[in-house]
Structures are given as C-alpha cells and as structure tokens.
Amino acid sequence: MSEPVTVRLTVNGVAHEGRCEPRKLLVDFIREDLGLTGTHVGCEHGICGACTVLINGEAARSCLMLAVQANGAEIATVEGLATGGTLHPLQEAFREHHGLQCGFCTPGMLMTALDLLRVNPQPTEAEIREGISAVLCRCTGYHGIVKAVEAAAKVLVPAKRV
Amino acid sequence: MISRSPSLIGARVTRVEDARLLTGRGRYVADLDAPGAVHVAFVRSPHAAAHVGRIDVTRALAEPGVVACLTAADLAPLARPIRAESRTRGYRATDLGALASGVVRHQGEAVAAVVAESRYVAEDAADLVGVDWEPLPAVTDPRAAAAAGPFVHADLGTNVILEREFRTGEVEPAFRAATLVVADRFRFHRHAAIAMENRACLAAWDTGRGDLTLHSTTQIPGMIRDALADILDLPGHRIRVVAPDVGGGFGMKTILYPEEVAVAAIARRLGRPVKWIGDRREDLLTSSQAWDEQVDAELAVDGVGHILGLRATVLCDVGAYSMYPWTASIEAVQVISFLPGPYRVPAYRGAVQAVATNKAPMGPYRGVGRPVSAFVVEGLLDRAARRLQLDPGEIRRRNFVRPDEAPYRSASGVVWDTATFAECLERACRIADYEGLRRQQQEARAAGRSFGIGIASYVELTGVGSAIPASPGADISTGTEGATVRVDASGTVTATFAIASQGQGHETTLAQVVAGTLGARLGDVRVVHGDTAAGPIGSGTYASRTAVIAGGAAVRAAEAVRDKALVIAAHLLEASASDLDVADGVISVRGAGDRRVTLREVARAAYAAGRRLPHGLEPGLEATRYYDPYFGTASGATHIAVVEIDRAVAAVRLHRYVIAEDCGRVINPLVVEGQTIGGLAQGVGAALLEEVVYDGGGQLLTGTLLDYLVPMATDMPPITVEHLDRPSPSTLGGFRGVGEGGTIGAPAAIANAVSDALAPLGIEITELPITPERLFQLLAVC
Ligand code: FES
Ligand code: FES
C-alpha cells in the first residue's frame, strides 16, 4: 500500500475532494469514496462499458483510469442526468421504448448515448448501433435502446434550436 | 357481474422499475453498505485438477488490514457441503464445500478466503497465500471420460453422473420402414450466461438475535434460504435471503453457489458483515455454464416427409459438480425431453449421458437443453426436406401436432395443452414474406451470392406445475408460488411475492395483474419481491414460470380481496354485492354511479371494523393464495432468420429476423417483446459468437470479455415480433411463460439459414457457434 493522495474533481457540478491510494480506480473512487453507486462495474477490463462516465464531456471507461488521473476533471455520471425529479429526455426515451431491463448496463449506456448525440445529433440507425456498441447489454438485444436513442435524438435537436 | 379493470392486463404500460434504474438509484448487491463490513477475496485454483497440500496464510495475515484467512478446515464446523440430491435412478450426487478441501476439480475453485478491511487489501493478501498444489491429470474430453478414468470424483468410480433414456413406440421397425433416414453428429459448444452484473453477496450476522441476512444476486431467494437452513444448521426463520436489484441472471443465478455459503459462514464466525463482489474473471471461471453437448441423431421419414421415427444419443459435459438444486441432469435430460419438438413422432428413443469433467459446472441457462434439441431436430427436418425436395415450411406443416390433437402427449411424455404451432409458422411466413424471400434468394444465387432463409419451430413447457419437477428427480418444490395482496387503511395495495426479478419487470407486470383483477389503479399497487422475510413461501424466478405461477397466485389473491371488498362495499352502500362494479379503485352500484365508495373507504372500514363491517365479518383486507398450475402450459413459436454469407471473409450477416410466438394472454406487450428480443440476442450469440473454450489441460482460454464474445448492438439484425395472444386454457389468467423462447429458436433458425445459404456448396451446419474460423474451414474444403 502506498501513501494516500488527494484527488479533487467535480462530479455533476459538485466539487469533491477525497484521499485515496494512487492505485484506486476512478470507478471505485466514484462508487466508494463519493457514494455515487449509479456507475456500475461489469468487467474491470474495459470491455463492457458499464462504468462509462463523461470526463470533461467525453465518454470514458472509469475502470480503465485511476482516480488520480481524473484530478481536476469535470465528470458527469448518471446521477446528474435528471433535473429536479424530471428525467432527461434520453432517460424518458429509454423508459418509453423499454431500453432497459435489469438496468445494470443502463448508466453506461445512457452516458455513451449522450456522448454519441453530442458528437452526432442526428445519427442514422447504423450510427446509433455503432455508437452504443461500446457498451454491452445482455438483456435487451439493443432493440429498445436503439429506438430510444432515435427518439431522443428527435426530441433533443429541436430543443437545442430553441 | 363484476367488471374489473381488465384493460390493465395486456396494456403496454411503461415499467415502474425504470425510474430508479434510469437515474442510478437502483440498489444492486455491490451498492449495499453495511456498517463495519469486511471484504472477501478468494484464493482460487490455477489448476483444473490438483491435490491441495499445505496452505500457508502467514504472509497474508501479516498484511495490514487483513482480518482473517480461512480455509476449508475453518469453515467445516460451520457449514455442511452443498449436495444436490435426486431420486433419479443411477444419479450420483457430488459434495461441494464452501471452500475446497483435499482436491480441486476445476480452475477457479476456491481453497481459501481472505477477509480484509477493503477489497483492495483482500486481493493483495490473497496473492500472498501460499498453496502447495499437486496437479492431477485433467479430465477434459467427455467421451473419453465416460469410458475410463481418471475420475473427477475418485469416490464415484465413474465420470458418468447420470444416464437416462426415453423410449416410445417401435423405433427400429420405424427406421426399417423409412424411405429416407437423415443422420448427423451435432455439436453445440459450451456457453456462458454473462449477466452484466457479476455474482455477489453480502452476509450480516446479527449476534444479538442470532439472525443471518444474506443479500445475494440470486434468482431463488426461497430455495437459498431453505438450503442454508440445512447447510448452516440454522432454523429457517432465522435466515433472511434478499435479492435486491439484480443485473441479469438467465438461469445462471438459480444455483446455490459455494461463495454464498462461505460468506454466510464467515459472517457468523467473525460477527461482522462480509461482502464478496465477484469480478468478471471469477464469473467466467466459476459461474455455471451451459450446453456443451454432442448429439448423434437420426430421423426416419416416409416419401412425403412424415416423421416415422427419431433416435438420438446425447453426451453432455456437465463439468466438475452437480449443482444445487437442479443437479447435473437439468441440462442433459432436457435435451432428450424436448427433441421431439412440436411434432408427431410415433417412435422415439433418446438417451443421454451426463459426464463429469474438470471444467466449471453446468447449470440451467435460458432455454435449458432446448436450444440444443431445437438445433438438432430442426436441422434434421431441413436435411430431410432438402433430400425430398420439399420446402422446409411444408415438412413442418406435415408433422406439427394439430390443434385438435391437444392436449397431446409428446413422444417424451410432455403434455402440450394447446398446439398453435402451425399458426405460428403461417404467421411468421406472412410477416417475413416468405415467398418473396425465396424469390430474393433465387436472384441472389443467380448473382453468385449465398443467401439463406432458416426456419425453426419449437415448443417449450412453461409455468411447470407440481406434476413434473422443473428438474427431473431433484428433491425441491418448483410447482407452486404464493401471493399476498393487502389493501392498507390508506387504500393502497401491496402485493408480495417470493419470486425475484433480474430485469424481467415483475414489479410492473404483476402489478398489472393485481390491479386489473382487483379493480385498483395501477399506481396504487406496489409489488414487493425477492425477500424471504416479506411474503408468502416460494422458490424464485426461473424456467419461465413467474407470469404463470406467481401471476396465477396474484389472480387468486386479488380476487379474494376484491370479493371481500365488495361485501364490505355492499354493506356501506346498502346494496347487493352482485350489483356492484369495481374499477380504478372505486366501487359503485351499477346503473347508479353516484352511489359509490372508494377502495380507501372500504379499507378503512375493514380495519376500523365495528358497525362499518357486516356482522361477523373478519376485519382486515388482505389475502394470501397459492397456485399450482399442475402440468404447465405450452409456449411455442416459429423463428425465421435471413442471412447472407460473405464468403470472402467467412462471415455470417444476419439480415432480418422474424418471430411469431404464442405466449398466451399477454400481460404487457412491451415486456414480452423485450423478453423475446433479449432472448433472441442470446441465441444469436450462441449461434455465431459465444463459446467457452478450455484447452486439453482444463485451462480456460476465454477468461475475459475480449475472448468470450457476447453480441454487440451491431451484431443484431432488424427484428419483427408478433404475438398470437391465445390465452392458455390450462393456467389461471391464461398466461404462458415467455422468458426463454427467444434463445431456444435462434440457434436453430440461424444454423438452418446458413445451411440453406450454403446448400449449393453441399455444406450443412453441424457445429455451433458458427465462428468465422469454423465457416472458413467449411468453405475451404468446398
Ligand atoms: S467495468 Fe469498465 S468496461 Fe467493464
Ligand atoms: S438492461 Fe440488463 S444488461 Fe442491459
């Protein structure tokens, strides 16, 4: 064990400071030290995407990063998506189109889809499939997820124009 | 009579679970905290088979933060071995300790548990435990292992854990009389469930009360509680097993695992909560696996394609242990139980051998055996059709059990309560525009492309009642479930079940059944499940049984509550109960809508009692009812897969997929579609991608998700699913189970589509998954 280090980062707009071992994974820091258990761990080797969060606006796997590497970063997790009890349109679309069953992949899937829609606000179905292929879902067969992202894209684009 | 809110059953309502799961507020085992909890890391065998010599824990214990290092000897006084008994003749049970002692029988089997203040420390210290391993020759080839030693369990003197045979009719004469016999050796490789949430558990021992609470990722809290009572020698009512939000199970989490026993025993020994969160490597090494059969099968038909006889010999590699509660028979026997499919098979012989090897144990997984039987029988039918120059649809039509023959006893003795098989086929062909697809195929072939269409029809028994145990011979009750429906004094309804959810949406669908039957508003019904302390007795969620059995219990309990509510309402309204209607939480006099009381007012009267209740009526407004569907009910479907083979890169491209299925009365189309397509995805994986690979020494070669490939979004085709919606005549509510079907049909349909595409080259698929490498080899010899 090596000496703990201080990690300062912002999660969902709230500044956090914590001390942890340099080897601590970002996902463990988020889950254990910050108590934000919405971000999940499905493999710890970078394949399943359940641990995906936004780091400075871009989707990244928090199991492949150390907490110290995220020092100073702005992080967004699933807990920050809904505002004041109102679901984000993407969350709403997942509910409407049955884009989740067990919900375990869902936080990573939502953050990945959010990143996709930021980069490509009007994706084709093929682009959606390509975009979310970074996250494994074992329950849904992706059918409802693809439909949800398509639907969310329709809602989100006009909203942005206003 | 009484109107309910029937429209709720069958409504496409969004799920109540979603609000928490979408916002990161789900509570999975890893998310649970217990004050003072310590973490376990297991020391696992690197060998497939070895004698376990001295275990040296001194260095591990010296690590700061380590609380304890325990071996089998430490846990033996606290926990008996897990042992799955069965009444099946010739079956051999295996003992499985919470930690292995003496011998390990597969890679990943745990021999020591390191307990520490954090998981990081526990894992560090696990690396410091020294074990004197004495490797033994690994048993990995089931055919060789069936014939001779070495034996996985030396005391058994054989590797054959179970043999079973079904025989109906005159098989040999049928084959002699046949115009055509088609035969092949089919191989369906080993498969892993890969629930996205790995297995995990948290045990807390209340030293004051002497109570154990185990939170586990299990599908079967009730069965785990009962088994732990025996294994830990504790009264059942001192044990509470809770399955909180669980991230997928697919059958793999229907087993009592040694980690659950170990964690419970360690918590008792240390007097502190103990948490184990399995990682993906542990999941791939130790969670139960599926299939892995070799099937030699022959089909005898007459000149117009009528089936005369079917015979098959099945060899099933069941891994190192016969797991509780299902035993090693579950997968193996199911293959021969369902080989006759939805067809009239006048003569049948199916024999199976379940053979132990030094691999992770076999368990039930979505479809259980039936994906294999469908692959075999559907493959044989297509072979026969090709030889007789019949359309694959036509040969099925000629052999389906007809609706007027139901109830029909299949060649293996399973009873089909209805037979909507032909209807499923016609519907699927219509949706897919089958004729159009055949024309497309001709054009594609003319252009030199390999385009194929594959049909698979199957039938499964769901909602299996007490007549047939879900696992042959196992000493467990799987045919019943209970439901408690309670209206509290505020007028809201709590419906409690012993089943558990791993994503199926029971909090929504069972609420629909209760609200619809009771006449309550959907939002007023809360479903509680997955907690043995909360409700009626039951076993859990598996075998496509929850909608049928828990749903039936829900219908009964809700009816009982509704009937009592009507009696009370009649008293309050000074009307006759038979003149009342109930809907949306309001009970009114038919034709005089202003004479009404709310369910809330009725509930208040039920608890306040006094003169507000009819004289002599017992206070309270709740009921517990149990349900046993006895036989269960047939769920059938036809799948059609459309593929094109990219011969240059030996790849199968899935173009389109169509399913027409009969799941009886649909409770929620959204959920049924989700179950069907989710099951299909696992079938696509089984057909094209997923394979657990061990080398000849029993070393797992697919120990990460880079090596074991599950379908990604880009692997899935456009899909159309339609439901026949033919209520089952033999279950309360008319429901049939639908959780597994997608996985049953897909491997067969895709294999048939690939064979169809490659028919001009004379290639017929006999081995799944059809990986690019296998396809390359097949194309190379053409
Ligand atoms: S947990 Fe990070 S990719 Fe799987
Ligand atoms: S919803 Fe279960 S893994 Fe995606």
mmCIF file of C-alpha atoms in Angstrom, chain A residues 47-48 61 109 112 127-136 142, chain B residues 712-715:
data_model
loop_
_atom_site.group_PDB
_atom_site.id
_atom_site.type_symbol
_atom_site.label_atom_id
_atom_site.label_comp_id
_atom_site.label_asym_id
_atom_site.label_seq_id
_atom_site.Cartn_x
_atom_site.Cartn_y
_atom_site.Cartn_z
ATOM 1 C CA ILE A 47 -14.958 -4.204 -22.476
ATOM 2 C CA CYS A 48 -18.458 -3.998 -21.059
ATOM 3 C CA ARG A 61 -14.413 3.976 -19.051
ATOM 4 C CA MET A 109 -25.395 3.080 -21.952
ATOM 5 C CA THR A 112 -22.417 6.649 -24.060
ATOM 6 C CA GLU A 127 -24.559 5.047 -36.479
ATOM 7 C CA ILE A 128 -26.511 4.537 -33.271
ATOM 8 C CA ARG A 129 -25.643 0.837 -33.271
ATOM 9 C CA GLU A 130 -22.023 1.641 -33.925
ATOM 10 C CA GLY A 131 -22.042 4.311 -31.221
ATOM 11 C CA ILE A 132 -23.567 2.209 -28.484
ATOM 12 C CA SER A 133 -21.584 -0.903 -29.408
ATOM 13 C CA ALA A 134 -19.115 0.374 -26.824
ATOM 14 C CA VAL A 135 -21.480 -0.900 -24.149
ATOM 15 C CA LEU A 136 -22.672 -4.467 -23.730
ATOM 16 C CA TYR A 142 -30.391 -3.494 -28.015
ATOM 17 C CA MET B 712 -22.968 -6.030 -29.543
ATOM 18 C CA ALA B 713 -25.612 -3.692 -30.930
ATOM 19 C CA THR B 714 -24.038 -4.047 -34.378
ATOM 20 C CA ASP B 715 -24.482 -7.821 -34.308
#
